[in-house]
mmCIF file of C-alpha atoms and ligand atoms in Angstrom:
data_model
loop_
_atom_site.group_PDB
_atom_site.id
_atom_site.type_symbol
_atom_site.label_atom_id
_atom_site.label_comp_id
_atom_site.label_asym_id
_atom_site.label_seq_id
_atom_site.Cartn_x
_atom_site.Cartn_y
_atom_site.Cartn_z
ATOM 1 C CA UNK A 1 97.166 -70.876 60.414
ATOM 2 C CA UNK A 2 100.819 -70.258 58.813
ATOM 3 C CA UNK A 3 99.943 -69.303 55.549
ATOM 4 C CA UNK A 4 103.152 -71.399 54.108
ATOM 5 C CA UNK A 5 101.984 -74.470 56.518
ATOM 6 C CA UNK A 6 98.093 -73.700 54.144
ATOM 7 C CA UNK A 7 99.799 -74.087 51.090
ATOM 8 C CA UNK A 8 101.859 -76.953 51.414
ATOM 9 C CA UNK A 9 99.093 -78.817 52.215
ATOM 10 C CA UNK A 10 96.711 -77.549 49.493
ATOM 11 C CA UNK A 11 99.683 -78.538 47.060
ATOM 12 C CA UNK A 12 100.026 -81.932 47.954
ATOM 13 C CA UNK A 13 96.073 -82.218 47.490
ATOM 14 C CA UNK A 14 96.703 -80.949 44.664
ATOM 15 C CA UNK A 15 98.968 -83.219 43.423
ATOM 16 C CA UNK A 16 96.687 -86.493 44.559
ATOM 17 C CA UNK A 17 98.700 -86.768 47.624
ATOM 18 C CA UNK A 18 96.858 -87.593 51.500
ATOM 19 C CA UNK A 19 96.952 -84.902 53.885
ATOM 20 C CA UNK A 20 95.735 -85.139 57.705
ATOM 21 C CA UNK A 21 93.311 -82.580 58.132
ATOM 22 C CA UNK A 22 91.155 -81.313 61.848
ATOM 23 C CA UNK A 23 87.827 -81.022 62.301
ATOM 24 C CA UNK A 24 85.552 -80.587 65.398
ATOM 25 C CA UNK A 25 84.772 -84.453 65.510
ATOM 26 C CA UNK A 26 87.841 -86.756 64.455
ATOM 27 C CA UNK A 27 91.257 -86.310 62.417
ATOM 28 C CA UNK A 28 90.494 -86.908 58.743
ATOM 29 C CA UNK A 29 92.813 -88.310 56.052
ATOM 30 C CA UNK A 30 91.852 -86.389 53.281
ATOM 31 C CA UNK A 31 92.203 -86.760 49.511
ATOM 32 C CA UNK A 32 90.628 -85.176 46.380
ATOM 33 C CA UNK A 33 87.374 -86.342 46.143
ATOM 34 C CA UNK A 34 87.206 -86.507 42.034
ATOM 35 C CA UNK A 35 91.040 -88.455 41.243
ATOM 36 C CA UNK A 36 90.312 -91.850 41.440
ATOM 37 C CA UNK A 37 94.420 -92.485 42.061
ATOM 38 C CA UNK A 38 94.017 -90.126 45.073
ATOM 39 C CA UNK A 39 91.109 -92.162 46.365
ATOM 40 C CA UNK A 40 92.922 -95.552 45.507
ATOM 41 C CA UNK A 41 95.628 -93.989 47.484
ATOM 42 C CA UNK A 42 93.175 -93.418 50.843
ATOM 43 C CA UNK A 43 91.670 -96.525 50.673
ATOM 44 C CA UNK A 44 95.625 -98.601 51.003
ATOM 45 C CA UNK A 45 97.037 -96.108 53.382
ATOM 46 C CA UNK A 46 94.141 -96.966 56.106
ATOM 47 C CA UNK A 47 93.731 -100.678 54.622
ATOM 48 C CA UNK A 48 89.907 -99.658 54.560
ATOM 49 C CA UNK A 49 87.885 -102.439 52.566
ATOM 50 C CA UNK A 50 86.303 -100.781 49.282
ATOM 51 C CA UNK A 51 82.852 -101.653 50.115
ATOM 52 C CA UNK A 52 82.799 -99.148 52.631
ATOM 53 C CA UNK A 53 82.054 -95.704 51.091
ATOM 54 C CA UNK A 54 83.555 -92.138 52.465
ATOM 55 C CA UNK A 55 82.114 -89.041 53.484
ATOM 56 C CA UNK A 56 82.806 -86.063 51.253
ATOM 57 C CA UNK A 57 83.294 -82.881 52.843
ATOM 58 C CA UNK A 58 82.496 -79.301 51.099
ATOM 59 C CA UNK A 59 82.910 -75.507 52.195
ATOM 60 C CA UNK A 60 79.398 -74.705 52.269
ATOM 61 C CA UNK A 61 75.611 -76.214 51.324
ATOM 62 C CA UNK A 62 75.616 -74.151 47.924
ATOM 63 C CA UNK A 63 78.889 -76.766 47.548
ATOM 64 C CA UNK A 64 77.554 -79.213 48.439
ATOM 65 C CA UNK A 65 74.208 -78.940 46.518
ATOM 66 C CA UNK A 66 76.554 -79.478 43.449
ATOM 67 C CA UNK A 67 76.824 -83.093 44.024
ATOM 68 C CA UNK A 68 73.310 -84.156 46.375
ATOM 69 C CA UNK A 69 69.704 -83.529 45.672
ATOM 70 C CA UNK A 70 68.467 -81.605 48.658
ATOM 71 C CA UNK A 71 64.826 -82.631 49.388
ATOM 72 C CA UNK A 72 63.468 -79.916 51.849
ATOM 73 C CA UNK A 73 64.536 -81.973 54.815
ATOM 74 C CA UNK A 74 68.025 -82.056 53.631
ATOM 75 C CA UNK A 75 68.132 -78.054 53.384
ATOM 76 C CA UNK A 76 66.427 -77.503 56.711
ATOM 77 C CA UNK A 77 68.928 -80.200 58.639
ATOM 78 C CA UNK A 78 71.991 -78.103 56.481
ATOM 79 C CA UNK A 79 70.725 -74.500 57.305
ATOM 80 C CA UNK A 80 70.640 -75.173 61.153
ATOM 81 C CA UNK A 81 73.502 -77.765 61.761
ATOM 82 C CA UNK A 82 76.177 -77.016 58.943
ATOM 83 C CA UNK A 83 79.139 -76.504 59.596
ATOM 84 C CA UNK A 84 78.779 -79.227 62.054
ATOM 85 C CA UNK A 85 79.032 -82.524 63.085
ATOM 86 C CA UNK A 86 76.144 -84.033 60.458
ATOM 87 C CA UNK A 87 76.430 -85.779 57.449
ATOM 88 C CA UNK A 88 73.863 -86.212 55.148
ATOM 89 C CA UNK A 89 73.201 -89.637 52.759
ATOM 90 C CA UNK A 90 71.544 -87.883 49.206
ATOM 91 C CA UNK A 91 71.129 -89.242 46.323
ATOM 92 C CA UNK A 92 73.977 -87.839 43.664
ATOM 93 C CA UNK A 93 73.763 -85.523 41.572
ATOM 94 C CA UNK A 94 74.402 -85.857 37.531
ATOM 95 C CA UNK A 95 77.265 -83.847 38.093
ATOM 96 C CA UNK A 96 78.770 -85.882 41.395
ATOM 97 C CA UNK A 97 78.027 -89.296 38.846
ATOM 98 C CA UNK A 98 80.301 -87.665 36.395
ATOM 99 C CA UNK A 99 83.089 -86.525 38.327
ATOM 100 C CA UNK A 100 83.385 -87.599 41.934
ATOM 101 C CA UNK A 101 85.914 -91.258 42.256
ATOM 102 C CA UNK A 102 83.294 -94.068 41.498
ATOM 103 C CA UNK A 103 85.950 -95.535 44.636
ATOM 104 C CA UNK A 104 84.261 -92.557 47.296
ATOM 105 C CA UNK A 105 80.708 -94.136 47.325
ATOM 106 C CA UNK A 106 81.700 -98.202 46.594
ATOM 107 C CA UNK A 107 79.302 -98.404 44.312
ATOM 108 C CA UNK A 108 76.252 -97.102 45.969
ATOM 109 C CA UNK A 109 74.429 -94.520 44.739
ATOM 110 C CA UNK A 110 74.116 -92.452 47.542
ATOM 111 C CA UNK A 111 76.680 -89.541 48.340
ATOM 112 C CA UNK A 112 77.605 -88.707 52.096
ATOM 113 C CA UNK A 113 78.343 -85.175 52.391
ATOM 114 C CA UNK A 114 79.248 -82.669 55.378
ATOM 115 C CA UNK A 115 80.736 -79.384 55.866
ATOM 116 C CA UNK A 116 83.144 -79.813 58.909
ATOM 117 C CA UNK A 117 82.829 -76.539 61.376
ATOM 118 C CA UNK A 118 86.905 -76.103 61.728
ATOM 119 C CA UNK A 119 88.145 -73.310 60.487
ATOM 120 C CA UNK A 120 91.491 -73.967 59.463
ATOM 121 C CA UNK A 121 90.048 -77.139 57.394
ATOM 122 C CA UNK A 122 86.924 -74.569 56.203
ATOM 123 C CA UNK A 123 89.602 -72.387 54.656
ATOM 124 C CA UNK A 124 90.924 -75.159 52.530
ATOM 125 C CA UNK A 125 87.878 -76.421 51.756
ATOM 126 C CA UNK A 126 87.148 -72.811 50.199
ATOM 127 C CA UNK A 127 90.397 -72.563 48.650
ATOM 128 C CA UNK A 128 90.111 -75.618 46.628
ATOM 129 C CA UNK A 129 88.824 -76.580 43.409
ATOM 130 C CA UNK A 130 87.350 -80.019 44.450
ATOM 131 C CA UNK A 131 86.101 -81.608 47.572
ATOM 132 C CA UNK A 132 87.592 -83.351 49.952
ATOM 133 C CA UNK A 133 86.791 -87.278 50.662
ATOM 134 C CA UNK A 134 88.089 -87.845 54.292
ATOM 135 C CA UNK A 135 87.602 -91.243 56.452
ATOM 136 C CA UNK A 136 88.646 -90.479 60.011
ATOM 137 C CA UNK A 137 92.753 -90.533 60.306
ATOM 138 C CA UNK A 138 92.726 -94.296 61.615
ATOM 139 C CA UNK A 139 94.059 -97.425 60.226
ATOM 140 C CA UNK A 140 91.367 -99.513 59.540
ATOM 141 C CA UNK A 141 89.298 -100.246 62.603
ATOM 142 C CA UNK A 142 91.752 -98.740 65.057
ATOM 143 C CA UNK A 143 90.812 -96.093 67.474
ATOM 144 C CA UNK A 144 89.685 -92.753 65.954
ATOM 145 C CA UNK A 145 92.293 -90.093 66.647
ATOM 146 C CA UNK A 146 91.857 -86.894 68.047
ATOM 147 C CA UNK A 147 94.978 -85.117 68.104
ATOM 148 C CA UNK A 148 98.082 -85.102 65.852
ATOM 149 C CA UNK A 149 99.871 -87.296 68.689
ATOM 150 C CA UNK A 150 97.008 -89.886 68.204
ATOM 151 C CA UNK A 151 98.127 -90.726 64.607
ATOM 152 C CA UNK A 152 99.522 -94.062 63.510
ATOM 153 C CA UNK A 153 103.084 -93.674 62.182
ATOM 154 C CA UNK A 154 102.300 -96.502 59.779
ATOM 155 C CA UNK A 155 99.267 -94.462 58.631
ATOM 156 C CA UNK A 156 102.299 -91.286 58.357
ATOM 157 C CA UNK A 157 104.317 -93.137 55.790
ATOM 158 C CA UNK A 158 101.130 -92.083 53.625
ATOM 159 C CA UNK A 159 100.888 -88.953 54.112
ATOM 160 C CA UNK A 160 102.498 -85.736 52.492
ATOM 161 C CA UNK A 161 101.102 -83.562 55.055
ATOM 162 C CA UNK A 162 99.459 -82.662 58.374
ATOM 163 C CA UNK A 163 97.331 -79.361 59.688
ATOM 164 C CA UNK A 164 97.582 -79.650 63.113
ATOM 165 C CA UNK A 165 94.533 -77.971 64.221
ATOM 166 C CA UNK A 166 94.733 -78.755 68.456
ATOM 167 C CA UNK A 167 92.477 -81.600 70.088
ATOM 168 C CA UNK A 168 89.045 -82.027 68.501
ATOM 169 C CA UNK A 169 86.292 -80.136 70.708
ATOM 170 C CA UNK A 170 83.720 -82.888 69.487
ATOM 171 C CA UNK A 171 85.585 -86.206 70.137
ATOM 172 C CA UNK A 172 83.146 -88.271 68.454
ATOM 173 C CA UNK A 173 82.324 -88.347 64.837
ATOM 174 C CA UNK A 174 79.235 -86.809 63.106
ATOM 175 C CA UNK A 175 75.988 -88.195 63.191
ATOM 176 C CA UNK A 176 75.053 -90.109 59.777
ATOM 177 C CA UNK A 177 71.777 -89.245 58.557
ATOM 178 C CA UNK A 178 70.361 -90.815 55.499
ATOM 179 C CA UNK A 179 67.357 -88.299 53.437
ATOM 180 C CA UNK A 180 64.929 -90.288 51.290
ATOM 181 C CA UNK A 181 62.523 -87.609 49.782
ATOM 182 C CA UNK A 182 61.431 -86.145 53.106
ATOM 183 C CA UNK A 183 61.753 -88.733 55.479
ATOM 184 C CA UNK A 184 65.378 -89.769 57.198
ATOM 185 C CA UNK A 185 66.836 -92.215 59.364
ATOM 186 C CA UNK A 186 69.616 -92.210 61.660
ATOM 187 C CA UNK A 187 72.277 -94.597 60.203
ATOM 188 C CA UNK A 188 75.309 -93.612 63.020
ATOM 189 C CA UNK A 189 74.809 -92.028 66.445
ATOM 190 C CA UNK A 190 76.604 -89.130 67.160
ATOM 191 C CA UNK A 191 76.636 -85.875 68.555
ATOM 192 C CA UNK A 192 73.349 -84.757 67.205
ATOM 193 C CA UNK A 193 70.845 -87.321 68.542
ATOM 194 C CA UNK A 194 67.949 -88.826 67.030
ATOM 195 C CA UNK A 195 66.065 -87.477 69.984
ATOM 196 C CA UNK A 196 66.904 -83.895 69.410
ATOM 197 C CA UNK A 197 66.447 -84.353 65.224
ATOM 198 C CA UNK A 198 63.047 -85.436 65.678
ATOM 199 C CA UNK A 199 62.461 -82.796 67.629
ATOM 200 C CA UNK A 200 64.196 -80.105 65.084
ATOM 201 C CA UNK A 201 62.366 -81.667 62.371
ATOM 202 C CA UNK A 202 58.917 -82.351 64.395
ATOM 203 C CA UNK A 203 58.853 -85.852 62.411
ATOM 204 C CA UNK A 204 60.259 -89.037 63.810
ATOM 205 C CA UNK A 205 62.741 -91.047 61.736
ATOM 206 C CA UNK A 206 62.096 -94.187 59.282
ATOM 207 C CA UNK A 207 62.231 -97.138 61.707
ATOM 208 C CA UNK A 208 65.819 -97.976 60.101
ATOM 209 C CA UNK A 209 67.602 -101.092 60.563
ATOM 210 C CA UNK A 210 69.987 -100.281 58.142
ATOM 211 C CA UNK A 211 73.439 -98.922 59.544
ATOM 212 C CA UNK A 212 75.777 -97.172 57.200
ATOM 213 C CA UNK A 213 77.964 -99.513 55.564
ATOM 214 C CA UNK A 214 81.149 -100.973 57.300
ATOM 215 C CA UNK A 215 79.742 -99.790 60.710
ATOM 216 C CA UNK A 216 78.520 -103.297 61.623
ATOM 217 C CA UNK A 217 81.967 -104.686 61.896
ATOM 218 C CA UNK A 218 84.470 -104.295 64.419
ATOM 219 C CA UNK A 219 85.215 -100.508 65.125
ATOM 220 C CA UNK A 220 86.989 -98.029 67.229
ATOM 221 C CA UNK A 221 89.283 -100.780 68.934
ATOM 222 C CA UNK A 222 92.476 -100.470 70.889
ATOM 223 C CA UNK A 223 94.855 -103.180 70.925
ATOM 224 C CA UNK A 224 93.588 -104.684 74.470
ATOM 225 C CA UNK A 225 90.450 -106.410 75.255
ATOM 226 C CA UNK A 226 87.883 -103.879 76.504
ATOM 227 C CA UNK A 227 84.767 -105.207 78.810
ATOM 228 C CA UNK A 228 82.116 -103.275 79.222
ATOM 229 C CA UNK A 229 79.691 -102.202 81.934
ATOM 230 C CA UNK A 230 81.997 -103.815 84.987
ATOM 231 C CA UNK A 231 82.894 -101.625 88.243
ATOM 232 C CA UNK A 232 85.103 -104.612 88.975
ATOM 233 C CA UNK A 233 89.324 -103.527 88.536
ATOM 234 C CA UNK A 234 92.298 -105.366 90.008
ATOM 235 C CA UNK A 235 96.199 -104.853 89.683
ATOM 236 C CA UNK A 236 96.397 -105.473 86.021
ATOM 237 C CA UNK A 237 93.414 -103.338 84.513
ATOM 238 C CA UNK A 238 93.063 -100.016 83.530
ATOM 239 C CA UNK A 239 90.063 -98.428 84.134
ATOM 240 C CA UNK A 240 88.280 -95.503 81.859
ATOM 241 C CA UNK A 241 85.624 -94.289 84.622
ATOM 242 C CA UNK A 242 82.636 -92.209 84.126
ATOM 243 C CA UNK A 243 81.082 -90.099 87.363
ATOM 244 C CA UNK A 244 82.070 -89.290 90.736
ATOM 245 C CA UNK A 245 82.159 -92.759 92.340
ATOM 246 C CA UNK A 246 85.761 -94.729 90.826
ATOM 247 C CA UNK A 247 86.668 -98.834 92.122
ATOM 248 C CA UNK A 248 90.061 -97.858 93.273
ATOM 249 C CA UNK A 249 92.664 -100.538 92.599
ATOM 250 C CA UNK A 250 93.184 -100.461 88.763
ATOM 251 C CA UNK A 251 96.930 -100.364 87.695
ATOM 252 C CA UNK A 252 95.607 -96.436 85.855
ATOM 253 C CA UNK A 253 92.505 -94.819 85.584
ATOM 254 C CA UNK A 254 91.307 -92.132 82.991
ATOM 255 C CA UNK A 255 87.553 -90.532 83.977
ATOM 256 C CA UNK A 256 85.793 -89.370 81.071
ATOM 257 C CA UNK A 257 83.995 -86.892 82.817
ATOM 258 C CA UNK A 258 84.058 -86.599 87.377
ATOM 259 C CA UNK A 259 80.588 -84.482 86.544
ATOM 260 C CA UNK A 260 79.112 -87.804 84.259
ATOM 261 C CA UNK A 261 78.869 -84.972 82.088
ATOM 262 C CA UNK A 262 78.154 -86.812 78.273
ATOM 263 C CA UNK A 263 79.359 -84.172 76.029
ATOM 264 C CA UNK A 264 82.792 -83.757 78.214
ATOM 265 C CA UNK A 265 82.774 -87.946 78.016
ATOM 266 C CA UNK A 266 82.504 -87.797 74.154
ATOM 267 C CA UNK A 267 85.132 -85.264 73.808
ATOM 268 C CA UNK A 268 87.537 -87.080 76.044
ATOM 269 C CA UNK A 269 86.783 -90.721 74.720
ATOM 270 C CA UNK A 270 89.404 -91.410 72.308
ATOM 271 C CA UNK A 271 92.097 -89.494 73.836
ATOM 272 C CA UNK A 272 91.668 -91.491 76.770
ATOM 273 C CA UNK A 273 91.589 -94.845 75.256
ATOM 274 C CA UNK A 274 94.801 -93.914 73.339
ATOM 275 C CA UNK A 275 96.170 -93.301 76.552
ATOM 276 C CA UNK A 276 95.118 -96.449 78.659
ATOM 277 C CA UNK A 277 95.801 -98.942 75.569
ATOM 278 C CA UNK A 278 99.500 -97.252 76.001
ATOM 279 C CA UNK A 279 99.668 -99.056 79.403
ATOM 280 C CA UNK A 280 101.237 -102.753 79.917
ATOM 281 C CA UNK A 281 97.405 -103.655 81.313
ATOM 282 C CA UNK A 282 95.829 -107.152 80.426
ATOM 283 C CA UNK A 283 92.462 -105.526 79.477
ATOM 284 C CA UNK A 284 90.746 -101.612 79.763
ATOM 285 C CA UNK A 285 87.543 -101.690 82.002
ATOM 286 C CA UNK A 286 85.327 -99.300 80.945
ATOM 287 C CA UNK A 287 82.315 -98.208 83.586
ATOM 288 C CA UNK A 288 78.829 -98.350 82.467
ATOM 289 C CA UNK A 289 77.746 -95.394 80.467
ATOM 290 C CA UNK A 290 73.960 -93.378 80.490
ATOM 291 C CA UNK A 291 72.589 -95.446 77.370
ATOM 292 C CA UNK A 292 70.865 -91.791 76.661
ATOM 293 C CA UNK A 293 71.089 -88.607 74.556
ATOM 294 C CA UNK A 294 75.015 -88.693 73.738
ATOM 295 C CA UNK A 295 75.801 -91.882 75.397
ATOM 296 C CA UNK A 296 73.810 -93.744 72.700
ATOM 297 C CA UNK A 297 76.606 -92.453 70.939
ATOM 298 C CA UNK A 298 79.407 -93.332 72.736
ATOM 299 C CA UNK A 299 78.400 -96.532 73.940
ATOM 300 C CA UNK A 300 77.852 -97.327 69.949
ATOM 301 C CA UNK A 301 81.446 -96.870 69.792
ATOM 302 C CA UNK A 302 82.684 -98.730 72.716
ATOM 303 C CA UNK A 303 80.573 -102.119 71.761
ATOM 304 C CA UNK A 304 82.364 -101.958 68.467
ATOM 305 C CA UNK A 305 85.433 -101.958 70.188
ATOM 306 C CA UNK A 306 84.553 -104.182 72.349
ATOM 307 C CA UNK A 307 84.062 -106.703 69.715
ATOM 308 C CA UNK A 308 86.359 -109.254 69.678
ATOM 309 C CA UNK A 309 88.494 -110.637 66.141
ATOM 310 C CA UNK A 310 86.809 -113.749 66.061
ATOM 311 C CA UNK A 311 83.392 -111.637 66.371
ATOM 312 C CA UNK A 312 84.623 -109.321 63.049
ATOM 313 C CA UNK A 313 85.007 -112.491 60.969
ATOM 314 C CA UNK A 314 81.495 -114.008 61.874
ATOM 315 C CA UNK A 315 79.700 -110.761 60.884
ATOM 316 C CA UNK A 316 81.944 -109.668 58.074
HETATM 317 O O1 LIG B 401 83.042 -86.959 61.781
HETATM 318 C C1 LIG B 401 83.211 -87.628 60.761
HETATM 319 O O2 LIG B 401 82.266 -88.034 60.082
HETATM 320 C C2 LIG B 401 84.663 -87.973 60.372
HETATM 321 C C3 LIG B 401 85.394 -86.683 59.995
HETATM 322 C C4 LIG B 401 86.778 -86.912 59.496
HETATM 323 O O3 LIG B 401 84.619 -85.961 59.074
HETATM 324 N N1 LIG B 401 84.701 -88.909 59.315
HETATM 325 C C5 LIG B 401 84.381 -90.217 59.459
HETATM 326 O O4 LIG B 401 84.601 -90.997 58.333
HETATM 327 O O5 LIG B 401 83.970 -90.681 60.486
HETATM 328 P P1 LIG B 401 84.653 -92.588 58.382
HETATM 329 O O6 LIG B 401 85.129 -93.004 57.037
HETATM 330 O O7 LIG B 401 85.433 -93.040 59.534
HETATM 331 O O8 LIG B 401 83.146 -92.995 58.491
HETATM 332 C C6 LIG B 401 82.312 -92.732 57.393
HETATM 333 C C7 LIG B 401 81.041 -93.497 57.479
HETATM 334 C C8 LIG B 401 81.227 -94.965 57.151
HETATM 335 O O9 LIG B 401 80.611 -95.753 58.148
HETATM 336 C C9 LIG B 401 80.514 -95.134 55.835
HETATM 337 O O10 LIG B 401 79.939 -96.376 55.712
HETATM 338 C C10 LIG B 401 79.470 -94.009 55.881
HETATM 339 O O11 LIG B 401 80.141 -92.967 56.500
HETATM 340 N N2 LIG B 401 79.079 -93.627 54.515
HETATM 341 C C11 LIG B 401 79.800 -92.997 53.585
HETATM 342 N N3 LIG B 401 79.119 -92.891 52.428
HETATM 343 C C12 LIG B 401 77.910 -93.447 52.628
HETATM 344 C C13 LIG B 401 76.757 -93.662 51.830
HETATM 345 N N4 LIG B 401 76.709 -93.265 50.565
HETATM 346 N N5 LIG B 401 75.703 -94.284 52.381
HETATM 347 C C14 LIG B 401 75.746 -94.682 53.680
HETATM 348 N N6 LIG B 401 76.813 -94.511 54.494
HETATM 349 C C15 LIG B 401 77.880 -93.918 53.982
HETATM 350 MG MG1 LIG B 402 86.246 -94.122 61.042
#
């Protein structure tokens, strides 16, 4: 990147200011992970309630190891998927109590930490002193962006400054996975399954019910109702398809993927519903979805948005 473009944006981090950052999953609004005023900061520019903790992202796992206890679960799921779209739920480390924003983990004490596989964001990472605490680049509960054109200009009025890094090849964000000693559990689907970790690790997960917190309420919504599973469209719909076989008559249709190809689905997802929520439509009809491999994912995400206000309150 434009090595002036760099170092603006490491200054204003610096300085406790936000700065939009890309990585291969979603935008992140990032902040420095250890000022508390830069966290305070993050939390009112998305309007994110405090109880619901952020992922910290590092350069590498020796970073990283600075603030969580790796069991040896934790280093094998780091040496084959970092960078990449995994974060991992240790326990802190003396040094992460003492420094990182009491604000990044709402109390728990539990640290989320990833090393995003972007290399423009990888070379800031390196070229800072501290981490980086980054929710995705969303007001609260909106829909996750993935592209600079995506962002909120309400969200904007926050920030000093943006890397635009292109569209994110992901499109979904990383999978959440919680360590205790040696055992883990899933607590959000995402790119790296549950299916293919067990596998990797040749030890299934902790039958979890827990989800990471803030993920139960509503999530990932556009402005317009969204129903689910329905092939049915008439003049005043748009339609996000899936697969070769499309209900004509919606007033626009986006298809995730003409193939029904998952990964191309999850990379096109948000950028599509941006799109479609754009439209003067009375609701987005979205066509059912492989609940499998990636689409457990996906379809995660578009329940949560599905969810209606009245829904939020009631759970919240
Ligand atoms: O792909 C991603 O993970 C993106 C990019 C920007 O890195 N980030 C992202 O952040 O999705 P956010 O804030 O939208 O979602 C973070 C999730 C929240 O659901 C939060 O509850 C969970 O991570 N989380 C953070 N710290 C946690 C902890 N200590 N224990 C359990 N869950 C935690
Ligand atoms: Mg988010």
């Amino acid at each position: 990147m434009d090595p002036v473009c760099l170092k603006e944006g490491l200054l204003a981090l610096q300085s406790g200011a936000l700065v939009v950052m890309p990585t291969e999953t979603v935008y992140g609004l990032a902040a420095d992970a250890t000022n508390p005023q830069a966290i305070a900061a993050l939390y009112a520019a998305k309007g994110r309630p405090a109880s619901n903790p952020l992922i910290v992202h590092v350069a590498d796992q020796a970073s990283a190891q600075r603030w969580g206890g790796f069991s040896e679960t934790a280093h094998k799921l780091a040496d084959a998927f970092w960078p990449g779209p995994l974060t991992l739920v240790l326990p802190m480390t003396a040094e992460a109590k003492a420094h990182i924003a009491p604000a990044v983990t709402a109390g728990h004490d539990t640290l989320a930490l990833r090393v995003p596989h972007h290399p423009l964001t990888l070379q800031a990472l390196r070229a800072l002193p501290f981490p980086l605490a980054a929710p995705s680049a969303n007001l609260s509960n909106q829909l996750s962006p993935t592209r600079v054109s995506h962002l909120h200009h309400q969200l904007l009025t926050h920030v000093a400054h943006i890397w635009d890094g292109g569209p994110c090849i992901q499109g979904i964000e990383s999978t959440i996975v919680q360590i205790i000693g040696n055992n883990w559990a899933v607590l959000r689907h995402g790119i790296f399954t549950e299916e293919a970790l067990t596998a990797f690790l040749k030890t299934p997960p902790l039958s979890a019910t827990a989800t990471a917190p803030g993920q139960s309420l509503r999530h990932y919504a556009p402005h317009h109702p969204m129903i689910l599973n329905s092939t049915k469209v008439g003049p005043e719909d748009a339609l996000l398809a899936f697969g070769p076989h499309v209900p004509a008559g919606a007033m626009i249709t986006k298809n995730l993927s003409l193939r029904g190809n998952l990964h191309e689905t999850a990379a096109r997802l948000f950028d599509a519903l941006h799109t479609l929520d754009q439209w003067p439509c009375h609701r987005i009809v979205v066509m059912p979805i492989p609940e499998s491999g990636v689409g457990l994912a996906i379809n995660e995400r578009l329940k949560k948005g599905a969810m209606t206000r009245g829904h939020e309150s009631a759970m919240a």
